């Protein structure tokens, strides 16, 4: 499931540079996440980096876009073909395996 930014967003912008997929951009009303680029940070981090830094906790799972770990890893590899071999699943690189 991709992560989404709710209307609680205060447009601080701290999440934008944290996304490994450059999925976050400034929208008309709030910052927004492109679901086609969101991998819930699978392959890179053990939690969504936007959610980790958001001061108002408005980066949340989108219940309308549920995806499993395998699909998210495949997307990460497609977005980063140069790093595909390095993108693996572990407690450090997947929120699905994090302690
Ligand atoms: Fe909005 Fe949170 Fe991103 Fe700040 S960190 S721009 S409040 S989603």
GROMACS .gro file of N, CA, C and O and ligand atoms in nm:
model
  404
    1UNK      N    1   0.087  -0.117   0.000
    1UNK     CA    2   0.000   0.000   0.000
    1UNK      C    3   0.089   0.121   0.000
    1UNK      O    4   0.190   0.124   0.069
    2UNK      N    5   0.059   0.213  -0.081
    2UNK     CA    6   0.146   0.331  -0.080
    2UNK      C    7   0.110   0.418   0.040
    2UNK      O    8   0.006   0.401   0.103
    3UNK      N    9   0.200   0.506   0.068
    3UNK     CA   10   0.178   0.601   0.176
    3UNK      C   11   0.111   0.724   0.116
    3UNK      O   12   0.134   0.759   0.001
    4UNK      N   13   0.028   0.788   0.194
    4UNK     CA   14  -0.039   0.910   0.147
    4UNK      C   15  -0.022   1.021   0.251
    4UNK      O   16   0.005   0.994   0.368
    5UNK      N   17  -0.034   1.142   0.204
    5UNK     CA   18  -0.026   1.258   0.293
    5UNK      C   19  -0.168   1.313   0.311
    5UNK      O   20  -0.237   1.340   0.213
    6UNK      N   21  -0.208   1.327   0.435
    6UNK     CA   22  -0.345   1.372   0.461
    6UNK      C   23  -0.353   1.525   0.462
    6UNK      O   24  -0.252   1.595   0.457
    7UNK      N   25  -0.475   1.574   0.474
    7UNK     CA   26  -0.497   1.719   0.473
    7UNK      C   27  -0.444   1.787   0.599
    7UNK      O   28  -0.446   1.909   0.608
    8UNK      N   29  -0.394   1.708   0.693
    8UNK     CA   30  -0.334   1.766   0.814
    8UNK      C   31  -0.198   1.828   0.784
    8UNK      O   32  -0.141   1.899   0.869
    9UNK      N   33  -0.144   1.803   0.667
    9UNK     CA   34  -0.011   1.851   0.628
    9UNK      C   35   0.000   2.002   0.648
    9UNK      O   36  -0.089   2.077   0.609
   10UNK      N   37   0.113   2.043   0.709
   10UNK     CA   38   0.136   2.187   0.732
   10UNK      C   39   0.236   2.245   0.632
   10UNK      O   40   0.287   2.355   0.650
   11UNK      N   41   0.268   2.167   0.528
   11UNK     CA   42   0.356   2.214   0.420
   11UNK      C   43   0.495   2.256   0.468
   11UNK      O   44   0.551   2.353   0.416
   12UNK      N   45   0.547   2.182   0.563
   12UNK     CA   46   0.681   2.217   0.612
   12UNK      C   47   0.790   2.173   0.515
   12UNK      O   48   0.898   2.230   0.514
   13UNK      N   49   0.763   2.068   0.438
   13UNK     CA   50   0.858   2.025   0.335
   13UNK      C   51   0.969   1.934   0.381
   13UNK      O   52   1.053   1.895   0.301
   14UNK      N   53   0.972   1.896   0.509
   14UNK     CA   54   1.087   1.815   0.554
   14UNK      C   55   1.086   1.674   0.497
   14UNK      O   56   1.190   1.609   0.487
   15UNK      N   57   0.971   1.626   0.456
   15UNK     CA   58   0.964   1.489   0.402
   15UNK      C   59   1.021   1.479   0.261
   15UNK      O   60   1.075   1.375   0.223
   16UNK      N   61   1.009   1.583   0.184
   16UNK     CA   62   1.041   1.575   0.041
   16UNK      C   63   1.180   1.519   0.013
   16UNK      O   64   1.194   1.426  -0.067
   17UNK      N   65   1.285   1.569   0.077
   17UNK     CA   66   1.418   1.516   0.045
   17UNK      C   67   1.447   1.379   0.104
   17UNK      O   68   1.548   1.316   0.069
   18UNK      N   69   1.361   1.331   0.193
   18UNK     CA   70   1.387   1.203   0.259
   18UNK      C   71   1.345   1.083   0.176
   18UNK      O   72   1.390   0.972   0.198
   19UNK      N   73   1.258   1.104   0.079
   19UNK     CA   74   1.205   0.992   0.002
   19UNK      C   75   1.310   0.936  -0.094
   19UNK      O   76   1.363   1.011  -0.176
   20UNK      N   77   1.341   0.806  -0.087
   20UNK     CA   78   1.444   0.750  -0.176
   20UNK      C   79   1.399   0.745  -0.322
   20UNK      O   80   1.482   0.726  -0.411
   21UNK      N   81   1.270   0.762  -0.346
   21UNK     CA   82   1.217   0.752  -0.482
   21UNK      C   83   1.175   0.886  -0.541
   21UNK      O   84   1.117   0.890  -0.649
   22UNK      N   85   1.200   0.992  -0.468
   22UNK     CA   86   1.157   1.126  -0.512
   22UNK      C   87   1.008   1.125  -0.548
   22UNK      O   88   0.965   1.184  -0.647
   23UNK      N   89   0.930   1.060  -0.464
   23UNK     CA   90   0.785   1.048  -0.488
   23UNK      C   91   0.706   1.165  -0.430
   23UNK      O   92   0.587   1.178  -0.459
   24UNK      N   93   0.771   1.248  -0.351
   24UNK     CA   94   0.699   1.355  -0.282
   24UNK      C   95   0.722   1.489  -0.352
   24UNK      O   96   0.834   1.523  -0.389
   25UNK      N   97   0.613   1.562  -0.369
   25UNK     CA   98   0.623   1.693  -0.431
   25UNK      C   99   0.520   1.786  -0.366
   25UNK      O  100   0.429   1.741  -0.295
   26UNK      N  101   0.536   1.914  -0.393
   26UNK     CA  102   0.444   2.011  -0.337
   26UNK      C  103   0.320   2.014  -0.425
   26UNK      O  104   0.329   2.037  -0.546
   27UNK      N  105   0.204   1.989  -0.366
   27UNK     CA  106   0.081   1.992  -0.442
   27UNK      C  107   0.013   2.127  -0.431
   27UNK      O  108   0.071   2.222  -0.379
   28UNK      N  109  -0.110   2.134  -0.476
   28UNK     CA  110  -0.180   2.262  -0.472
   28UNK      C  111  -0.212   2.305  -0.329
   28UNK      O  112  -0.199   2.422  -0.294
   29UNK      N  113  -0.254   2.209  -0.247
   29UNK     CA  114  -0.291   2.243  -0.109
   29UNK      C  115  -0.188   2.194  -0.008
   29UNK      O  116  -0.161   2.263   0.089
   30UNK      N  117  -0.138   2.075  -0.031
   30UNK     CA  118  -0.040   2.016   0.061
   30UNK      C  119   0.064   1.941  -0.021
   30UNK      O  120   0.050   1.929  -0.143
   31UNK      N  121   0.167   1.894   0.048
   31UNK     CA  122   0.261   1.805  -0.021
   31UNK      C  123   0.186   1.677  -0.056
   31UNK      O  124   0.084   1.642   0.006
   32UNK      N  125   0.236   1.605  -0.156
   32UNK     CA  126   0.167   1.485  -0.201
   32UNK      C  127   0.267   1.377  -0.240
   32UNK      O  128   0.384   1.407  -0.268
   33UNK      N  129   0.220   1.254  -0.239
   33UNK     CA  130   0.303   1.138  -0.275
   33UNK      C  131   0.247   1.075  -0.401
   33UNK      O  132   0.127   1.047  -0.408
   34UNK      N  133   0.334   1.055  -0.501
   34UNK     CA  134   0.293   0.985  -0.622
   34UNK      C  135   0.289   0.835  -0.592
   34UNK      O  136   0.394   0.774  -0.567
   35UNK      N  137   0.172   0.774  -0.592
   35UNK     CA  138   0.164   0.632  -0.555
   35UNK      C  139   0.238   0.541  -0.651
   35UNK      O  140   0.277   0.430  -0.613
   36UNK      N  141   0.261   0.587  -0.772
   36UNK     CA  142   0.336   0.505  -0.869
   36UNK      C  143   0.485   0.502  -0.837
   36UNK      O  144   0.560   0.422  -0.893
   37UNK      N  145   0.528   0.592  -0.750
   37UNK     CA  146   0.670   0.596  -0.710
   37UNK      C  147   0.690   0.553  -0.566
   37UNK      O  148   0.804   0.530  -0.524
   38UNK      N  149   0.583   0.542  -0.490
   38UNK     CA  150   0.597   0.505  -0.348
   38UNK      C  151   0.617   0.355  -0.335
   38UNK      O  152   0.542   0.275  -0.391
   39UNK      N  153   0.719   0.318  -0.257
   39UNK     CA  154   0.744   0.176  -0.229
   39UNK      C  155   0.739   0.150  -0.078
   39UNK      O  156   0.790   0.047  -0.033
   40UNK      N  157   0.683   0.242  -0.004
   40UNK     CA  158   0.684   0.234   0.143
   40UNK      C  159   0.827   0.215   0.194
   40UNK      O  160   0.849   0.156   0.298
   41UNK      N  161   0.922   0.263   0.116
   41UNK     CA  162   1.065   0.255   0.146
   41UNK      C  163   1.119   0.112   0.149
   41UNK      O  164   1.233   0.090   0.193
   42UNK      N  165   1.042   0.016   0.101
   42UNK     CA  166   1.090  -0.122   0.094
   42UNK      C  167   1.214  -0.126   0.003
   42UNK      O  168   1.218  -0.067  -0.103
   43UNK      N  169   1.315  -0.198   0.051
   43UNK     CA  170   1.442  -0.206  -0.022
   43UNK      C  171   1.545  -0.108   0.029
   43UNK      O  172   1.665  -0.126   0.007
   44UNK      N  173   1.497  -0.005   0.099
   44UNK     CA  174   1.589   0.100   0.147
   44UNK      C  175   1.588   0.114   0.300
   44UNK      O  176   1.693   0.125   0.361
   45UNK      N  177   1.469   0.120   0.358
   45UNK     CA  178   1.460   0.154   0.500
   45UNK      C  179   1.356   0.067   0.570
   45UNK      O  180   1.267   0.011   0.507
   46UNK      N  181   1.366   0.064   0.702
   46UNK     CA  182   1.274  -0.020   0.779
   46UNK      C  183   1.144   0.050   0.816
   46UNK      O  184   1.057  -0.008   0.880
   47UNK      N  185   1.132   0.176   0.774
   47UNK     CA  186   1.005   0.246   0.791
   47UNK      C  187   0.997   0.355   0.685
   47UNK      O  188   1.100   0.397   0.629
   48UNK      N  189   0.879   0.402   0.660
   48UNK     CA  190   0.862   0.507   0.561
   48UNK      C  191   0.931   0.633   0.613
   48UNK      O  192   0.898   0.683   0.720
   49UNK      N  193   1.024   0.683   0.533
   49UNK     CA  194   1.104   0.796   0.580
   49UNK      C  195   1.022   0.924   0.594
   49UNK      O  196   1.052   1.009   0.678
   50UNK      N  197   0.919   0.939   0.513
   50UNK     CA  198   0.834   1.058   0.529
   50UNK      C  199   0.763   1.054   0.663
   50UNK      O  200   0.760   1.153   0.738
   51UNK      N  201   0.710   0.937   0.697
   51UNK     CA  202   0.640   0.922   0.825
   51UNK      C  203   0.735   0.943   0.941
   51UNK      O  204   0.697   0.997   1.046
   52UNK      N  205   0.860   0.902   0.923
   52UNK     CA  206   0.958   0.913   1.031
   52UNK      C  207   0.990   1.059   1.064
   52UNK      O  208   1.019   1.091   1.180
   53UNK      N  209   0.984   1.146   0.965
   53UNK     CA  210   1.023   1.286   0.991
   53UNK      C  211   0.904   1.381   1.003
   53UNK      O  212   0.921   1.494   1.051
   54UNK      N  213   0.788   1.341   0.962
   54UNK     CA  214   0.673   1.433   0.961
   54UNK      C  215   0.638   1.479   1.103
   54UNK      O  216   0.611   1.397   1.190
   55UNK      N  217   0.637   1.609   1.127
   55UNK     CA  218   0.611   1.659   1.262
   55UNK      C  219   0.465   1.647   1.305
   55UNK      O  220   0.435   1.660   1.424
   56UNK      N  221   0.376   1.624   1.211
   56UNK     CA  222   0.234   1.615   1.249
   56UNK      C  223   0.175   1.477   1.216
   56UNK      O  224   0.053   1.458   1.219
   57UNK      N  225   0.261   1.382   1.186
   57UNK     CA  226   0.219   1.243   1.163
   57UNK      C  227   0.106   1.230   1.060
   57UNK      O  228   0.008   1.160   1.083
   58UNK      N  229   0.124   1.300   0.948
   58UNK     CA  230   0.018   1.291   0.847
   58UNK      C  231   0.057   1.208   0.725
   58UNK      O  232  -0.015   1.209   0.625
   59UNK      N  233   0.168   1.135   0.733
   59UNK     CA  234   0.205   1.040   0.627
   59UNK      C  235   0.158   0.903   0.672
   59UNK      O  236   0.217   0.844   0.764
   60UNK      N  237   0.053   0.855   0.612
   60UNK     CA  238  -0.011   0.733   0.661
   60UNK      C  239  -0.037   0.636   0.546
   60UNK      O  240  -0.042   0.677   0.429
   61UNK      N  241  -0.053   0.507   0.578
   61UNK     CA  242  -0.084   0.410   0.472
   61UNK      C  243  -0.217   0.445   0.404
   61UNK      O  244  -0.314   0.482   0.471
   62UNK      N  245  -0.218   0.433   0.271
   62UNK     CA  246  -0.340   0.457   0.195
   62UNK      C  247  -0.420   0.326   0.189
   62UNK      O  248  -0.378   0.231   0.123
   63UNK      N  249  -0.533   0.321   0.259
   63UNK     CA  250  -0.609   0.195   0.264
   63UNK      C  251  -0.664   0.153   0.129
   63UNK      O  252  -0.700   0.036   0.110
   64UNK      N  253  -0.667   0.244   0.034
   64UNK     CA  254  -0.719   0.210  -0.099
   64UNK      C  255  -0.611   0.158  -0.193
   64UNK      O  256  -0.638   0.126  -0.309
   65UNK      N  257  -0.487   0.152  -0.144
   65UNK     CA  258  -0.377   0.105  -0.228
   65UNK      C  259  -0.294   0.004  -0.152
   65UNK      O  260  -0.179   0.030  -0.118
   66UNK      N  261  -0.352  -0.109  -0.126
   66UNK     CA  262  -0.280  -0.212  -0.053
   66UNK      C  263  -0.191  -0.290  -0.149
   66UNK      O  264  -0.236  -0.336  -0.253
   67UNK      N  265  -0.065  -0.305  -0.112
   67UNK     CA  266   0.030  -0.381  -0.194
   67UNK      C  267   0.117  -0.464  -0.102
   67UNK      O  268   0.144  -0.425   0.012
   68UNK      N  269   0.164  -0.579  -0.152
   68UNK     CA  270   0.248  -0.661  -0.066
   68UNK      C  271   0.396  -0.626  -0.086
   68UNK      O  272   0.434  -0.550  -0.175
   69UNK      N  273   0.476  -0.685   0.001
   69UNK     CA  274   0.619  -0.654   0.003
   69UNK      C  275   0.685  -0.683  -0.131
   69UNK      O  276   0.768  -0.606  -0.180
   70UNK      N  277   0.648  -0.796  -0.191
   70UNK     CA  278   0.711  -0.835  -0.318
   70UNK      C  279   0.683  -0.732  -0.427
   70UNK      O  280   0.772  -0.696  -0.505
   71UNK      N  281   0.561  -0.685  -0.434
   71UNK     CA  282   0.524  -0.587  -0.535
   71UNK      C  283   0.600  -0.456  -0.512
   71UNK      O  284   0.646  -0.391  -0.607
   72UNK      N  285   0.615  -0.418  -0.387
   72UNK     CA  286   0.685  -0.293  -0.356
   72UNK      C  287   0.834  -0.303  -0.388
   72UNK      O  288   0.894  -0.208  -0.439
   73UNK      N  289   0.892  -0.421  -0.361
   73UNK     CA  290   1.034  -0.438  -0.395
   73UNK      C  291   1.053  -0.435  -0.547
   73UNK      O  292   1.149  -0.374  -0.596
   74UNK      N  293   0.962  -0.497  -0.619
   74UNK     CA  294   0.972  -0.494  -0.765
   74UNK      C  295   0.965  -0.351  -0.817
   74UNK      O  296   1.036  -0.312  -0.909
   75UNK      N  297   0.879  -0.271  -0.757
   75UNK     CA  298   0.869  -0.131  -0.798
   75UNK      C  299   1.000  -0.057  -0.767
   75UNK      O  300   1.049   0.021  -0.849
   76UNK      N  301   1.055  -0.083  -0.650
   76UNK     CA  302   1.182  -0.016  -0.614
   76UNK      C  303   1.290  -0.051  -0.716
   76UNK      O  304   1.369   0.035  -0.758
   77UNK      N  305   1.293  -0.179  -0.758
   77UNK     CA  306   1.395  -0.220  -0.855
   77UNK      C  307   1.370  -0.156  -0.991
   77UNK      O  308   1.464  -0.122  -1.063
   78UNK      N  309   1.244  -0.140  -1.026
   78UNK     CA  310   1.211  -0.077  -1.154
   78UNK      C  311   1.249   0.071  -1.154
   78UNK      O  312   1.294   0.125  -1.255
   79UNK      N  313   1.231   0.135  -1.038
   79UNK     CA  314   1.265   0.277  -1.028
   79UNK      C  315   1.417   0.297  -1.025
   79UNK      O  316   1.468   0.396  -1.077
   80UNK      N  317   1.487   0.199  -0.966
   80UNK     CA  318   1.633   0.211  -0.950
   80UNK      C  319   1.703   0.092  -1.017
   80UNK      O  320   1.763   0.009  -0.947
   81UNK      N  321   1.696   0.081  -1.148
   81UNK     CA  322   1.757  -0.035  -1.214
   81UNK      C  323   1.908  -0.046  -1.187
   81UNK      O  324   1.962  -0.158  -1.181
   82UNK      N  325   1.971   0.066  -1.164
   82UNK     CA  326   2.115   0.063  -1.137
   82UNK      C  327   2.147   0.003  -1.000
   82UNK      O  328   2.259  -0.041  -0.976
   83UNK      N  329   2.049   0.003  -0.910
   83UNK     CA  330   2.072  -0.049  -0.775
   83UNK      C  331   1.995  -0.178  -0.750
   83UNK      O  332   1.991  -0.227  -0.637
   84UNK      N  333   1.932  -0.233  -0.852
   84UNK     CA  334   1.841  -0.347  -0.833
   84UNK      C  335   1.905  -0.462  -0.757
   84UNK      O  336   1.842  -0.522  -0.669
   85UNK      N  337   2.031  -0.494  -0.788
   85UNK     CA  338   2.096  -0.607  -0.723
   85UNK      C  339   2.120  -0.582  -0.575
   85UNK      O  340   2.130  -0.676  -0.496
   86UNK      N  341   2.127  -0.454  -0.537
   86UNK     CA  342   2.155  -0.420  -0.397
   86UNK      C  343   2.028  -0.413  -0.313
   86UNK      O  344   2.036  -0.409  -0.190
   87UNK      N  345   1.913  -0.407  -0.377
   87UNK     CA  346   1.788  -0.390  -0.303
   87UNK      C  347   1.739  -0.526  -0.254
   87UNK      O  348   1.690  -0.608  -0.331
   88UNK      N  349   1.758  -0.551  -0.126
   88UNK     CA  350   1.720  -0.678  -0.067
   88UNK      C  351   1.623  -0.656   0.047
   88UNK      O  352   1.602  -0.542   0.091
   89UNK      N  353   1.568  -0.765   0.095
   89UNK     CA  354   1.469  -0.757   0.203
   89UNK      C  355   1.530  -0.806   0.333
   89UNK      O  356   1.585  -0.916   0.340
   90UNK      N  357   1.524  -0.724   0.434
   90UNK     CA  358   1.577  -0.759   0.565
   90UNK      C  359   1.504  -0.673   0.669
   90UNK      O  360   1.429  -0.582   0.633
   91UNK      N  361   1.528  -0.699   0.798
   91UNK     CA  362   1.465  -0.613   0.900
   91UNK      C  363   1.507  -0.467   0.887
   91UNK      O  364   1.437  -0.378   0.933
   92UNK      N  365   1.621  -0.444   0.822
   92UNK     CA  366   1.669  -0.306   0.804
   92UNK      C  367   1.614  -0.240   0.678
   92UNK      O  368   1.621  -0.118   0.663
   93UNK      N  369   1.563  -0.321   0.585
   93UNK     CA  370   1.521  -0.265   0.457
   93UNK      C  371   1.376  -0.292   0.420
   93UNK      O  372   1.337  -0.271   0.305
   94UNK      N  373   1.297  -0.338   0.516
   94UNK     CA  374   1.156  -0.360   0.487
   94UNK      C  375   1.073  -0.342   0.613
   94UNK      O  376   1.098  -0.407   0.714
   95UNK      N  377   0.975  -0.258   0.603
   95UNK     CA  378   0.886  -0.237   0.719
   95UNK      C  379   0.808  -0.364   0.751
   95UNK      O  380   0.760  -0.383   0.863
   96UNK      N  381   0.798  -0.455   0.655
   96UNK     CA  382   0.725  -0.580   0.676
   96UNK      C  383   0.805  -0.675   0.767
   96UNK      O  384   0.750  -0.769   0.820
   97UNK      N  385   0.937  -0.651   0.776
   97UNK     CA  386   1.024  -0.739   0.855
   97UNK      C  387   1.082  -0.669   0.976
   97UNK      O  388   1.155  -0.729   1.055
   98UNK      N  389   1.058  -0.540   0.987
   98UNK     CA  390   1.116  -0.465   1.098
   98UNK      C  391   1.065  -0.519   1.231
   98UNK      O  392   0.952  -0.567   1.242
   99UNK      N  393   1.151  -0.511   1.332
   99UNK     CA  394   1.115  -0.565   1.464
   99UNK      C  395   1.005  -0.479   1.525
   99UNK      O  396   0.996  -0.362   1.501
  100LIG    FE1  397   0.342   1.779   0.519
  100LIG    FE2  398   0.442   1.611   0.702
  100LIG    FE3  399   0.568   1.643   0.465
  100LIG    FE4  400   0.570   1.841   0.646
  100LIG     S1  401   0.666   1.637   0.670
  100LIG     S2  402   0.529   1.860   0.423
  100LIG     S3  403   0.366   1.821   0.740
  100LIG     S4  404   0.363   1.554   0.500
   0.00000   0.00000   0.00000
